[in-house]
Short mmCIF file of N, CA and C in Angstrom, two decimals:
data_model
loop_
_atom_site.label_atom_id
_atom_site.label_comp_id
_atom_site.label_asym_id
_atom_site.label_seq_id
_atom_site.Cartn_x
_atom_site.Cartn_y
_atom_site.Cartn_z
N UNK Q 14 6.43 50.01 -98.12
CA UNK Q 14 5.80 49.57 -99.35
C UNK Q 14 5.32 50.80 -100.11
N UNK Q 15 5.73 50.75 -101.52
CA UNK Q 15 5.43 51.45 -101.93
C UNK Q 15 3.95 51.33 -103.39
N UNK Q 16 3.28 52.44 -103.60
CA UNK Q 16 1.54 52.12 -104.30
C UNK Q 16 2.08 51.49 -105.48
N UNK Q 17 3.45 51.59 -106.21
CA UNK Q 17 3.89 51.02 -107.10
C UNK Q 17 4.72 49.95 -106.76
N UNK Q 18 5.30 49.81 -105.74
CA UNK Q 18 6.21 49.01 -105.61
C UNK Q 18 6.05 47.24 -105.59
N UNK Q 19 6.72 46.47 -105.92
CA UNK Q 19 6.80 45.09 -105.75
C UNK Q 19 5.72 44.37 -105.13
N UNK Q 20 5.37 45.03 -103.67
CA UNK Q 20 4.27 44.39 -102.91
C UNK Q 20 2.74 44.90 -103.65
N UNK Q 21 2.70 46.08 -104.25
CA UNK Q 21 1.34 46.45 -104.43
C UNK Q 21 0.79 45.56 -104.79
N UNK Q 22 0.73 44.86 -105.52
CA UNK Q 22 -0.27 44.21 -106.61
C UNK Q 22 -0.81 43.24 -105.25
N UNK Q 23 0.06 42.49 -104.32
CA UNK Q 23 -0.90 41.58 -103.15
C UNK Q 23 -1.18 42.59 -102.78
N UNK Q 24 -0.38 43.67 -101.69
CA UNK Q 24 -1.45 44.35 -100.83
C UNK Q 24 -2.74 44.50 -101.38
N UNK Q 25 -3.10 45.11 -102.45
CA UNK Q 25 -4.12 45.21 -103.40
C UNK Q 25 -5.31 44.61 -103.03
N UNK Q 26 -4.42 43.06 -103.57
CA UNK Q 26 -5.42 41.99 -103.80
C UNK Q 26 -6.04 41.56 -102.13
N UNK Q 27 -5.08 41.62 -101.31
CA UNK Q 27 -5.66 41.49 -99.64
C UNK Q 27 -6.51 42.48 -99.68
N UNK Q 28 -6.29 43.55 -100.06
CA UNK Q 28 -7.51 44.45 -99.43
C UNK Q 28 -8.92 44.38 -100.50
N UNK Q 29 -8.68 43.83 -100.95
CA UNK Q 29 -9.92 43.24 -102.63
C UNK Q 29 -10.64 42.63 -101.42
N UNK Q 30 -9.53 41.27 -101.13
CA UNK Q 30 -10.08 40.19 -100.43
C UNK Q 30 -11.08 40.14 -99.36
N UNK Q 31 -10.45 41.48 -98.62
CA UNK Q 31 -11.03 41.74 -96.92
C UNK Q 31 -12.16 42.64 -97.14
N UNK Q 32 -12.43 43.27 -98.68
CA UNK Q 32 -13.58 44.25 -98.44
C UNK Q 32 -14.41 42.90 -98.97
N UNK Q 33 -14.67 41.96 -99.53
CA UNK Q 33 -15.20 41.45 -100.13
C UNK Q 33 -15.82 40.12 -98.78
N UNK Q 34 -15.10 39.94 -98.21
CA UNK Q 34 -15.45 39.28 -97.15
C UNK Q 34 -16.25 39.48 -95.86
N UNK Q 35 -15.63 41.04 -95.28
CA UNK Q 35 -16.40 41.87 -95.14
C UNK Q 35 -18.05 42.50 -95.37
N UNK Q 36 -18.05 42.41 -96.61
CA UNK Q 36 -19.43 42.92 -97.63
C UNK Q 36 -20.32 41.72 -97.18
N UNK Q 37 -19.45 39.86 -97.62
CA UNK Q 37 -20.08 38.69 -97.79
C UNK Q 37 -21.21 38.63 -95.88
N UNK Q 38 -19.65 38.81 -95.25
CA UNK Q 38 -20.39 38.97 -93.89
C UNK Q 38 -21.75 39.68 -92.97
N UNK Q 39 -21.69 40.46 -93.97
CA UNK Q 39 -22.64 41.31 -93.31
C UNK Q 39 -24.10 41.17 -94.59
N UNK Q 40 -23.66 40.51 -95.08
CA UNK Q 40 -25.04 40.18 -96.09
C UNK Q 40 -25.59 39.10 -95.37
N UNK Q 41 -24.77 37.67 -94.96
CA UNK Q 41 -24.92 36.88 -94.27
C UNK Q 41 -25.94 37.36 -93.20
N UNK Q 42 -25.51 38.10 -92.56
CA UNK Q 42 -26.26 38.61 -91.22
C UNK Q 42 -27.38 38.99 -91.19
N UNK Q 43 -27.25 39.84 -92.79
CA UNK Q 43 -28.45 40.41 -93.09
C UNK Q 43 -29.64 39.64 -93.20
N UNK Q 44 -29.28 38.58 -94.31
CA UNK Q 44 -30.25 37.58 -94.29
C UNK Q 44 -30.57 36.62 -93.12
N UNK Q 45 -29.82 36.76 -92.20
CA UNK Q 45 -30.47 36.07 -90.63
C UNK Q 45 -31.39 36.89 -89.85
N UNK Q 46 -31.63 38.52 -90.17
CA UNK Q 46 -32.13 39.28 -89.44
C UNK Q 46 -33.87 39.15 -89.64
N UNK Q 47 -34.10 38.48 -88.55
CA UNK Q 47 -35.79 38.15 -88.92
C UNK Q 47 -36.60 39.70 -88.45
N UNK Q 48 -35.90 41.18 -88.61
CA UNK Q 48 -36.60 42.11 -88.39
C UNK Q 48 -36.59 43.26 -89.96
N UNK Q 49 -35.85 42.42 -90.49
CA UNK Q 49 -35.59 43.34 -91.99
C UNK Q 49 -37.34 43.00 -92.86
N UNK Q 50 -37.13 43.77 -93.60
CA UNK Q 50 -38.72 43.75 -94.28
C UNK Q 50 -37.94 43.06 -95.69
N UNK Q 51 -39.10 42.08 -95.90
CA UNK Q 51 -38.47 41.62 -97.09
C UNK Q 51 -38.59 41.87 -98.19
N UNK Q 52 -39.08 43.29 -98.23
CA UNK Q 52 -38.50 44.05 -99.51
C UNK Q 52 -37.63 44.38 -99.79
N UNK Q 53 -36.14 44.23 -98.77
CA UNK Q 53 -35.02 44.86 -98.99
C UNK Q 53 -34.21 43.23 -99.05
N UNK Q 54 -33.52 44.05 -99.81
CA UNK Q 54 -32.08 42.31 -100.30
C UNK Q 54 -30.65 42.90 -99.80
N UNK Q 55 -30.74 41.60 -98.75
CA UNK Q 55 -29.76 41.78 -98.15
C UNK Q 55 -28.85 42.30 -98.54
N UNK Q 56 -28.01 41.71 -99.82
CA UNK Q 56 -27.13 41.83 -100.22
C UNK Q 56 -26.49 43.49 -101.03
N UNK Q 57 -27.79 44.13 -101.74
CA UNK Q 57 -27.90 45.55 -101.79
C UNK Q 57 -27.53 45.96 -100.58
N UNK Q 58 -28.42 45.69 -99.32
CA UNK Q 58 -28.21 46.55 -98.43
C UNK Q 58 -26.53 46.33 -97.81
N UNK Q 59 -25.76 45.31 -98.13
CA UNK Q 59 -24.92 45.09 -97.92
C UNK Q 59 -23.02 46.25 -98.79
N UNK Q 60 -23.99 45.86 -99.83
CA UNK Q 60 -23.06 46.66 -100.98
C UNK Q 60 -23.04 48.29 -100.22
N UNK Q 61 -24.21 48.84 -99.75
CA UNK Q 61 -24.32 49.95 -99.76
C UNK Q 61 -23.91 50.50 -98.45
N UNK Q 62 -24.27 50.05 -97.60
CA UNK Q 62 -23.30 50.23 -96.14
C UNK Q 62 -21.57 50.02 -96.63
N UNK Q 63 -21.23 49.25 -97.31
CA UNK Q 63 -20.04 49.00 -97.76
C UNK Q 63 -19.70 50.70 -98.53
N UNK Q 64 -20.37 50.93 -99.46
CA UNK Q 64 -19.94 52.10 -100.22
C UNK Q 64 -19.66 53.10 -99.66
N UNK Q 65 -20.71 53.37 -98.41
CA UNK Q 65 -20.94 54.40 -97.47
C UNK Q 65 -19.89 54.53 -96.85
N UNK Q 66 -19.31 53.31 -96.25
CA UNK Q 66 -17.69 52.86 -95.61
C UNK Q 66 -16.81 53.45 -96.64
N UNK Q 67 -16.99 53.38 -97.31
CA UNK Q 67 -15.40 53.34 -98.67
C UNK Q 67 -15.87 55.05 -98.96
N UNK Q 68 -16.72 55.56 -98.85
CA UNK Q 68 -16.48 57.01 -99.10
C UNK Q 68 -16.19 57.80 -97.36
N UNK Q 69 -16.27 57.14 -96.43
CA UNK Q 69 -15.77 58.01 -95.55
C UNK Q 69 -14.99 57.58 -95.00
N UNK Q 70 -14.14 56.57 -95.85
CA UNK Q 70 -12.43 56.15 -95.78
C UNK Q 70 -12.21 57.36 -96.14
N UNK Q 71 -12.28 57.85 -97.76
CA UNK Q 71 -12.27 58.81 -98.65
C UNK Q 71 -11.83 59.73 -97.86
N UNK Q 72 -12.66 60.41 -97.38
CA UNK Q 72 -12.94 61.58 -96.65
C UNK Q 72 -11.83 61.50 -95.62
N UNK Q 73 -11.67 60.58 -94.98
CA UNK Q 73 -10.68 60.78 -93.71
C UNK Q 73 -9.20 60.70 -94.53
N UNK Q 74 -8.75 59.97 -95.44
CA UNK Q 74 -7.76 60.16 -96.08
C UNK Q 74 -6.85 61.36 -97.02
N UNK Q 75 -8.68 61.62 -97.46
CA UNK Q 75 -8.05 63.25 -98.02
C UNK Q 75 -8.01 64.11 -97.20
N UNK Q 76 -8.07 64.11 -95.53
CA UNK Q 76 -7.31 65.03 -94.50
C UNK Q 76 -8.62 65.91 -94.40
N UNK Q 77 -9.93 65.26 -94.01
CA UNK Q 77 -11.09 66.20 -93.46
C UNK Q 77 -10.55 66.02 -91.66
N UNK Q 78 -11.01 66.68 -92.00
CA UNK Q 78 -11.33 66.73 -89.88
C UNK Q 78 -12.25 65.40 -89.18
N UNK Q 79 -12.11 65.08 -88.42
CA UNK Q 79 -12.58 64.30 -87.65
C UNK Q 79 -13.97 64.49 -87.31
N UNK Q 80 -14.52 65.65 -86.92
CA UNK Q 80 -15.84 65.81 -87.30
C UNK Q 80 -16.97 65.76 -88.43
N UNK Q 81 -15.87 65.81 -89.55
CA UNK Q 81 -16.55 65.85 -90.79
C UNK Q 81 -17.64 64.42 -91.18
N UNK Q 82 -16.21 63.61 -91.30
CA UNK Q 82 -16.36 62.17 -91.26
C UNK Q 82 -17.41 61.31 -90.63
N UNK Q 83 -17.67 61.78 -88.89
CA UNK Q 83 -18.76 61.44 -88.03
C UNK Q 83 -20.04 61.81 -88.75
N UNK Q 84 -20.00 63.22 -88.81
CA UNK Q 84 -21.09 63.75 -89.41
C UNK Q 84 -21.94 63.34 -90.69
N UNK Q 85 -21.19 62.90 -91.55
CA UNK Q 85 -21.51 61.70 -93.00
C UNK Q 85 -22.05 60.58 -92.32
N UNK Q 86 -20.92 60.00 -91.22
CA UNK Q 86 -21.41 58.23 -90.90
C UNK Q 86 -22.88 59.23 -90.51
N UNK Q 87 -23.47 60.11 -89.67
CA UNK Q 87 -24.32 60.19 -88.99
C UNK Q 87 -25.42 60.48 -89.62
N UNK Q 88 -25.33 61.12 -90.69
CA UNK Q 88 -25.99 61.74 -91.68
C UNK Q 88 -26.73 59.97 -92.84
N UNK Q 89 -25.37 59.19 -92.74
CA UNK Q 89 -26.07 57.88 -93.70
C UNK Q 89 -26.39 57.44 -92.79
N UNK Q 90 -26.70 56.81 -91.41
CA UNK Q 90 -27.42 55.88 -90.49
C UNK Q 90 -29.07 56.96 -90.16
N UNK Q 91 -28.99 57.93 -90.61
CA UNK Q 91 -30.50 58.91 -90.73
C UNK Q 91 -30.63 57.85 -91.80
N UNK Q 92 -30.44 58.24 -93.04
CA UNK Q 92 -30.72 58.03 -93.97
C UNK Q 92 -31.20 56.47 -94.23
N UNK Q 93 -30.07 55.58 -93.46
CA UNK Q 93 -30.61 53.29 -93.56
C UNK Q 93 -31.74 53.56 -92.82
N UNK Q 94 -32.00 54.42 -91.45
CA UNK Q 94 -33.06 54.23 -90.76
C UNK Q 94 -34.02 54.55 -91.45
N UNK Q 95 -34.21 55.80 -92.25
CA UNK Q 95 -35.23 55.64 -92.96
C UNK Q 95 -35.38 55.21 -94.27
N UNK Q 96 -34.77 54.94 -94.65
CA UNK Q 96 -34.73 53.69 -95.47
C UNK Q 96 -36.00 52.35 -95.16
N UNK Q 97 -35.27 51.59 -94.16
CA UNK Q 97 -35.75 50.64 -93.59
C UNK Q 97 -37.47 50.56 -92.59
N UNK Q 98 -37.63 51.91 -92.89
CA UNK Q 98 -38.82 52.10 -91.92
C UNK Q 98 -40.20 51.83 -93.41
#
């Protein structure tokens, strides 16, 4: 398959689909979590773990190293924890 070719436009739309379901899921969860402070909305916090995901797709795609990548996820789960505190 090619980024132009015939299939793009579904592949596309599947992967629209699966981040979006994805996102829905974990908002869901969010709002079941009777330890979140309810100053935070789920659903933000949802978008943004999502973004965090989609930039260190980024990163692994444009050919960083394998350490790099960890180091970001590790660097944003500092960052939700304190967030959330």
């Amino acid at each position: 398959m090619h980024a132009r070719g015939p299939d793009a436009h579904a592949a596309r739309q599947d992967a629209i689909a699966a981040r979006k379901a994805g996102e829905a899921a974990l908002r869901r969860r969010l709002e079941r979590a009777t330890d979140l402070p309810s100053r935070y909305e789920p659903a933000a916090l949802a978008a943004l773990v999502h973004t965090i995901s989609d930039g260190i797709a980024v990163q692994a795609a444009v050919g960083r190293s394998r350490p790099q990548p960890r180091r970001t996820a590790a660097g944003c789960g500092l960052a939700l924890r304190t967030l959330l505190d």
